[in-house]
Every structure is written in C-alpha cells, then in structure tokens.
Short mmCIF file of C-alpha atoms in Angstrom, two decimals:
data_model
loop_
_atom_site.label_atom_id
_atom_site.label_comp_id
_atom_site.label_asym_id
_atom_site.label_seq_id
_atom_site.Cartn_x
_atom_site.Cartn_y
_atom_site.Cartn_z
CA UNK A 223 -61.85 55.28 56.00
CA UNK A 224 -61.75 54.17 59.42
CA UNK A 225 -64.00 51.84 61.55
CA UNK A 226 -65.80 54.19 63.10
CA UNK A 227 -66.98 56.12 60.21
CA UNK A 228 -67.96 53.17 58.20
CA UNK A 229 -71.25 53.03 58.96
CA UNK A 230 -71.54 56.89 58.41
CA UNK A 231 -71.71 56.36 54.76
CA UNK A 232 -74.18 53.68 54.61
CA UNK A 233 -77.80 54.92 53.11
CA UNK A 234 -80.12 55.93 56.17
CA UNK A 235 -82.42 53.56 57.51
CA UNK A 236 -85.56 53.81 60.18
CA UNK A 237 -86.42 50.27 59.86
CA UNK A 238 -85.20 48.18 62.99
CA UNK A 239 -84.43 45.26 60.83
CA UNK A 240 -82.65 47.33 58.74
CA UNK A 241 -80.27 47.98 61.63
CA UNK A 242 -80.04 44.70 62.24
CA UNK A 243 -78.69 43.71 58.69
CA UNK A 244 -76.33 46.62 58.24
CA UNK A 245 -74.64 45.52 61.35
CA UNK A 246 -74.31 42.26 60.62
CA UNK A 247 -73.59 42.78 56.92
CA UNK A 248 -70.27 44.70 58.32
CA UNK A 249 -69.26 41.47 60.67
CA UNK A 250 -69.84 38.86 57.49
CA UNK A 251 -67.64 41.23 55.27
CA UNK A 252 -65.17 41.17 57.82
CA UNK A 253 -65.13 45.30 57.98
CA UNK A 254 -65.35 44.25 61.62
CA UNK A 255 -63.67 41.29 61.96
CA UNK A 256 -63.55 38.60 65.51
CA UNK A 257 -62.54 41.02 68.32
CA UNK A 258 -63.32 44.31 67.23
CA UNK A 259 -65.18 46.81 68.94
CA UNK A 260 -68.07 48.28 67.14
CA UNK A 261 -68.89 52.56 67.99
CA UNK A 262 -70.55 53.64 70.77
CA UNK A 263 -74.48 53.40 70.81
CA UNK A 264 -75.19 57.28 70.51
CA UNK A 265 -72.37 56.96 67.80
CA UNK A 266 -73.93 54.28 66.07
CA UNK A 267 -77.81 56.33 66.61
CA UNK A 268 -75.58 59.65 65.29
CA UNK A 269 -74.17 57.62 61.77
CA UNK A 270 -77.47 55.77 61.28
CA UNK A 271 -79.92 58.29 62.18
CA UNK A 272 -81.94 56.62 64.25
CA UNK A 273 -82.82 56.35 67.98
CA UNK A 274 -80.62 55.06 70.63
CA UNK A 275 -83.16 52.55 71.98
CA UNK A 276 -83.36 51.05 68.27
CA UNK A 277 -79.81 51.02 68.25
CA UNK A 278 -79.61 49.32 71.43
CA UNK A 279 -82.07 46.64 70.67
CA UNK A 280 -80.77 45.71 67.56
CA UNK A 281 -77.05 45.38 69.19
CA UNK A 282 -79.16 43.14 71.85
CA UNK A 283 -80.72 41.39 68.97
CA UNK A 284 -77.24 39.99 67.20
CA UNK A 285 -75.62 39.46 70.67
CA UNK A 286 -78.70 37.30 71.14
CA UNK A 287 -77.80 35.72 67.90
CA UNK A 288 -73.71 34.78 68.91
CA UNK A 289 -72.32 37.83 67.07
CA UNK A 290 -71.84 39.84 69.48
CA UNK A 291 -71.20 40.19 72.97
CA UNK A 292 -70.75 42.96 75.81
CA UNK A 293 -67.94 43.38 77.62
CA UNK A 294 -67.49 45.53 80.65
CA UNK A 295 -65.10 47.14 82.73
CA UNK A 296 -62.31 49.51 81.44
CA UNK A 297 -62.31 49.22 77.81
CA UNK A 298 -65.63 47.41 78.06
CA UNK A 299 -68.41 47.75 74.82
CA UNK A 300 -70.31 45.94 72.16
CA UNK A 301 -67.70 43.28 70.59
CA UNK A 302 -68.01 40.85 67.75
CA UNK A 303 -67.85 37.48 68.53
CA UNK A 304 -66.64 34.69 66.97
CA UNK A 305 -69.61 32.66 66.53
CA UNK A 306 -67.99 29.49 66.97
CA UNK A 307 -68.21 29.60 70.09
CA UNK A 308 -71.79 30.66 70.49
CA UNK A 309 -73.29 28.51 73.12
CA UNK A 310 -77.10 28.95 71.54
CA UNK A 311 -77.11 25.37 70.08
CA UNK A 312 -76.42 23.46 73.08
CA UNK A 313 -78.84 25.36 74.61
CA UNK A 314 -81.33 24.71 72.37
CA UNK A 315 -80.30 21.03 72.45
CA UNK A 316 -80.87 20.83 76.21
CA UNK A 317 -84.51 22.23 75.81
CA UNK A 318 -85.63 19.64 73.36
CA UNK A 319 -84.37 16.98 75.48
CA UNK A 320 -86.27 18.11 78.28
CA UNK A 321 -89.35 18.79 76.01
CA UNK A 322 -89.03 15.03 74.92
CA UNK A 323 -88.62 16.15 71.57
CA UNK A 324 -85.06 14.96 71.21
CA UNK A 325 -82.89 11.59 73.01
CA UNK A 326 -79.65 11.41 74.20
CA UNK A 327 -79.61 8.80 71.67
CA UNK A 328 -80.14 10.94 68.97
CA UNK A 329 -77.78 13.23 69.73
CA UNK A 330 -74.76 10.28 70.94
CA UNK A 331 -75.64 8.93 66.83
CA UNK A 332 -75.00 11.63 65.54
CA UNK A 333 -71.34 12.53 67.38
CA UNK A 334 -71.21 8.77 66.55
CA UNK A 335 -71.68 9.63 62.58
CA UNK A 336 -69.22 12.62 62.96
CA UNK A 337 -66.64 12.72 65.51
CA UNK A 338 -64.58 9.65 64.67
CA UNK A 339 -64.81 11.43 61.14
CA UNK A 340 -63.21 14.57 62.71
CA UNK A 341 -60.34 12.41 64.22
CA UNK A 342 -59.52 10.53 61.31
CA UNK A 343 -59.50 14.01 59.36
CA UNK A 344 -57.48 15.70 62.72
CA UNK A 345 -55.17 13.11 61.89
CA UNK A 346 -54.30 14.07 58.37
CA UNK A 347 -54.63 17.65 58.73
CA UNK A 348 -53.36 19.04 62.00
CA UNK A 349 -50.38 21.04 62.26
CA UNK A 350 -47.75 20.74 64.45
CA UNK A 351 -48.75 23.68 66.27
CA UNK A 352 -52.47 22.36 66.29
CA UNK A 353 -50.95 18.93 68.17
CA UNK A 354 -48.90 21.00 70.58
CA UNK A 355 -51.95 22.45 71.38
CA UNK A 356 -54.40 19.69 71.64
CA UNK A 357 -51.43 18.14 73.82
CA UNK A 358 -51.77 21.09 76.62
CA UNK A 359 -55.46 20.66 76.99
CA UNK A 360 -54.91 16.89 77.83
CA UNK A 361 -52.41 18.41 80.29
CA UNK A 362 -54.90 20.99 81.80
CA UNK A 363 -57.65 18.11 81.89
CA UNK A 364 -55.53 16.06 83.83
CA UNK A 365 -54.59 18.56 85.85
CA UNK A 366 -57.60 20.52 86.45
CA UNK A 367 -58.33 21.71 90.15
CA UNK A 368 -62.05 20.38 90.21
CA UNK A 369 -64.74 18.70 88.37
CA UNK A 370 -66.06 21.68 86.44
CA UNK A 371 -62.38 22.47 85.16
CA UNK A 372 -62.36 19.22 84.21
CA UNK A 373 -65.36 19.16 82.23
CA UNK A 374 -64.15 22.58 80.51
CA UNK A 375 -60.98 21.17 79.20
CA UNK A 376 -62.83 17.98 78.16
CA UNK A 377 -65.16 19.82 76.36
CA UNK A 378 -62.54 22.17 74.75
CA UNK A 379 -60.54 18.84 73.49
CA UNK A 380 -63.53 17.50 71.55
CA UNK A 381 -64.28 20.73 69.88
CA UNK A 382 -60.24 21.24 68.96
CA UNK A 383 -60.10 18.27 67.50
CA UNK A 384 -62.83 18.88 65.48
CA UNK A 385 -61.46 22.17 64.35
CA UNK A 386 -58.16 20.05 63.05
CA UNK A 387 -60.57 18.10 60.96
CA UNK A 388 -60.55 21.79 58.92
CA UNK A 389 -64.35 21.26 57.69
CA UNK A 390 -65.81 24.30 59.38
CA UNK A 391 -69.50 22.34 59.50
CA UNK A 392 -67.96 19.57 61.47
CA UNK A 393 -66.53 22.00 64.32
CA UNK A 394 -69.78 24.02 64.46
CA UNK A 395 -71.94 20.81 64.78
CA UNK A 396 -69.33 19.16 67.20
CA UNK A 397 -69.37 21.92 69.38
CA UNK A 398 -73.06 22.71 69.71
CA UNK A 399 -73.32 18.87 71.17
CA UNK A 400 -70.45 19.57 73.64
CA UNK A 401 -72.15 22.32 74.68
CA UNK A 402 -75.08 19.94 75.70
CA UNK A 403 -72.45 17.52 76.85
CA UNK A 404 -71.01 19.73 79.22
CA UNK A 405 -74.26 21.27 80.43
CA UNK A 406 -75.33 17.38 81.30
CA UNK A 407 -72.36 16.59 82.83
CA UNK A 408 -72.22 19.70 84.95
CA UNK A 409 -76.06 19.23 86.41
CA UNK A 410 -75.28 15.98 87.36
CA UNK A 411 -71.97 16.43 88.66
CA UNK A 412 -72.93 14.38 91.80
CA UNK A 413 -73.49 11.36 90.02
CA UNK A 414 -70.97 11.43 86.41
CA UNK A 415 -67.90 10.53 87.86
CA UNK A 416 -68.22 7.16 85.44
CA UNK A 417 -69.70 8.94 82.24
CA UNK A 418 -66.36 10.34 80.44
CA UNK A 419 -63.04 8.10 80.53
CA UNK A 420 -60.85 11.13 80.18
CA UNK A 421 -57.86 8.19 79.46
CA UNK A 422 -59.64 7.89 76.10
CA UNK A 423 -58.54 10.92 74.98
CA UNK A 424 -54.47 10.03 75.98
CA UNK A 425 -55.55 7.33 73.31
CA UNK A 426 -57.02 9.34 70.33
CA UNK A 427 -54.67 12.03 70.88
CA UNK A 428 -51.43 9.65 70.41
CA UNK A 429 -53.55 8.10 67.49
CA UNK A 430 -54.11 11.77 65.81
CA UNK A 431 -50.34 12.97 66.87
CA UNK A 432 -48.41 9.92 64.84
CA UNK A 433 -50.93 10.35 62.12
CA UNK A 434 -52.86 7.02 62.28
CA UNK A 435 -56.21 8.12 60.82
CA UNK A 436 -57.81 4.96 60.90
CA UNK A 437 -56.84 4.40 64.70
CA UNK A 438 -57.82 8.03 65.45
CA UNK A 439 -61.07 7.39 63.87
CA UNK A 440 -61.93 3.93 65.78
CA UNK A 441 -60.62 4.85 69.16
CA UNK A 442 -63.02 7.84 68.56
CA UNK A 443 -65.73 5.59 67.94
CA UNK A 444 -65.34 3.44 71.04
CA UNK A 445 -65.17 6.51 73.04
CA UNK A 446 -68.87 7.87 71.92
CA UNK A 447 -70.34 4.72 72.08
CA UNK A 448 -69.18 4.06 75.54
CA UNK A 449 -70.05 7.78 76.72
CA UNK A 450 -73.42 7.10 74.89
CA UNK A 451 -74.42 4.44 77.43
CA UNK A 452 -73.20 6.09 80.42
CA UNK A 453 -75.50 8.97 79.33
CA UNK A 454 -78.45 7.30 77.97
CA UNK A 455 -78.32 5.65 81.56
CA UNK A 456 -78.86 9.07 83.25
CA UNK A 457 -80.88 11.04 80.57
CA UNK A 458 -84.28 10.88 83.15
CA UNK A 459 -82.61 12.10 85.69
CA UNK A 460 -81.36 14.77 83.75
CA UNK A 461 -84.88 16.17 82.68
CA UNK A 462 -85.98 15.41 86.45
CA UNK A 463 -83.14 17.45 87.57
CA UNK A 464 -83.34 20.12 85.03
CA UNK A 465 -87.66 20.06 85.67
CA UNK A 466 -86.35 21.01 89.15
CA UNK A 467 -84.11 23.79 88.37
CA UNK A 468 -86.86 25.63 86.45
CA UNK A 469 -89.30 25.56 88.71
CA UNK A 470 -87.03 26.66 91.62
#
C-alpha cells in the first residue's frame, strides 16, 4: 500500500478533530516519517471525505503544532516536521518573560540544572561522527560572517550537544531555552556583544571530545552561570524592547 492511499482506508470521519488525529496518528506511527510529503489537500478531502477547507485547517492546525510545515516552490507542499526543532517553546518562553510571569533567572536555573548534565552525558556518549560534527559548528561560529550567524551556530552547538547526551527530554528542553536565548540575543544585538563567551565552547568541546565528563560538565556550569548574569543584567531592557516591537 503506498503513502498516498493510506489514508484511503481509514474509517470516514466529518469531525474536524477527527482529521486532526488521523493525521497525526500517521506521523507518530511513522507511516509518514521526518521529511515526507503528505497528499495533496483535494487528495486528502477525496480519501477522507470531507471538505477541502476542513482539510486545510486541520493541516494548519498540526503545522501550528511543529508537525508540519509548508514548503513552497517546485516540489513545494505540506511536510512533516521533525518536531525537534519546533520553535513554539521559545516562543512561548519569550511571552511569559515579557508578561512577568517568568525570569531570566528561572530559565538560566534551569539550563543550570540541565546543561552541564548534557555535557557530562555528551561526553560519554557521543560518537565520533557526533564530535566531528560538533567540531564544524565551532568552526562555522568562529567563522560566521555577522552577528546573527553567529548567534545561529551558537545556538545550534548548545542544542547538539544536548542531543549527544542521547536523553531525548534533555534535547527538547535544551532547545526550547535556546530558542529564547537566541531570540534575546538577537533583539538586543546592539548591546550583547559581552553576553556569550563563544571561547567557552573551544573549552567544553575539548572537554566532551577527550571524554572528560566531569570537566565537560563543570566548564558547562561556569559557562551558564556567567551567561546568566550577563542576561539577568539586560532582561528589562529586553521586555522594554520587545513592549516596543509590539506596539510598532
């Protein structure tokens, strides 16, 4: 049976959240799997039985949600997505600290409770491949052609190094607080060049590369706490700033 006719055979539904689940049942069961591109919308309408505009807002509904996303262009459509690298969280992060509802404290304690966990793990777990890797974003940081490259790269060495840790919770937690991280670092690029000693990662990496977990785990350590006060320093000006933004 191929992709396409999968959902063909699946018991008729009206219900929108009906549509909803079915799709998403598919993606957890891996009959569409990360990268995958799901039917047409007046496919998907023809299999299900239903509308178009019911399909359409339920494929609007789970790309809201991280598992999907649209792609355009030639051999543009409705993808699944890996939701890993949703960027919901550190969304959602951003607008409690601007509702006062979170710190920059709380969220620096908390990296501070599980990132130099993540590099003491990355340090008994990574392959050889993973280290190459992790090795080539340090190069691309240090190399980056402007700030905002920069702060990419930094942000993608953080959330690799938590995916070496191989404890799926810790990379999904790291990365929603990059996502924050980055987003703070970005709308204050005018005034960050002190918060993130990218030299502190030449550190942990060598620590997590000859496989010295309790050095990868307390250079970690020192690195969040010191980001923590370059952060906490700026965290008005951040919900002045963003304030700003919104009502521009």
């Amino acid at each position: 049976m191929s992709k396409k006719q999968v959902f063909a055979k699946k018991q008729k539904t009206g219900r929108f959240e009906d549509v909803v689940s079915l799709i998403k049942r598919e993606i957890l069961l891996k009959t569409y799997k990360v990268g995958d591109m799901l039917p047409r919308e007046e496919e998907l309408a023809t299999q299900l039985g239903i509308s178009r505009p019911m399909v359409r807002e339920a494929l609007a509904v789970l790309k809201t949600e991280g598992y999907l996303e649209a792609r355009r262009g030639v051999g543009g459509g409705t993808f699944v997505k890996d939701i890993l690298q949703s960027s919901q969280m550190g969304e959602l992060i951003s607008d409690l600290i601007v509702m006062d509802q979170m710190s920059i404290a709380d969220l620096c304690n908390a990296r501070l409770f599980l990132e130099p966990e993540c590099a003491r793990a990355a340090a008994l777990n990574a392959t050889p491949v993973e280290i190459r890797t992790l090795a080539k974003i340090l190069d691309k940081t240090s190399n980056a052609k402007n700030r905002v490259e920069a702060v990419e790269h930094t942000s993608d060495f953080h959330n690799y190094v938590a995916l070496c840790s191989k404890n799926i919770y810790f990379a999904m937690s790291i990365r929603a607080m990059m996502g924050f991280t980055s987003l703070f670092i970005e709308t204050l690029v005018d005034l960050n060049d002190d918060i993130h000693d990218d030299k502190a990662h030449e550190i942990i990496f060598d620590a997590i590369a000859s496989r010295n977990p309790q050095e990868a785990y307390e250079q970690m350590f020192v690195h969040v706490v010191e980001l923590k006060k370059s952060m906490c320093k700026l965290e008005a000006h951040f919900r002045e700033v963003t304030n700003n933004n919104m009502r521009e």
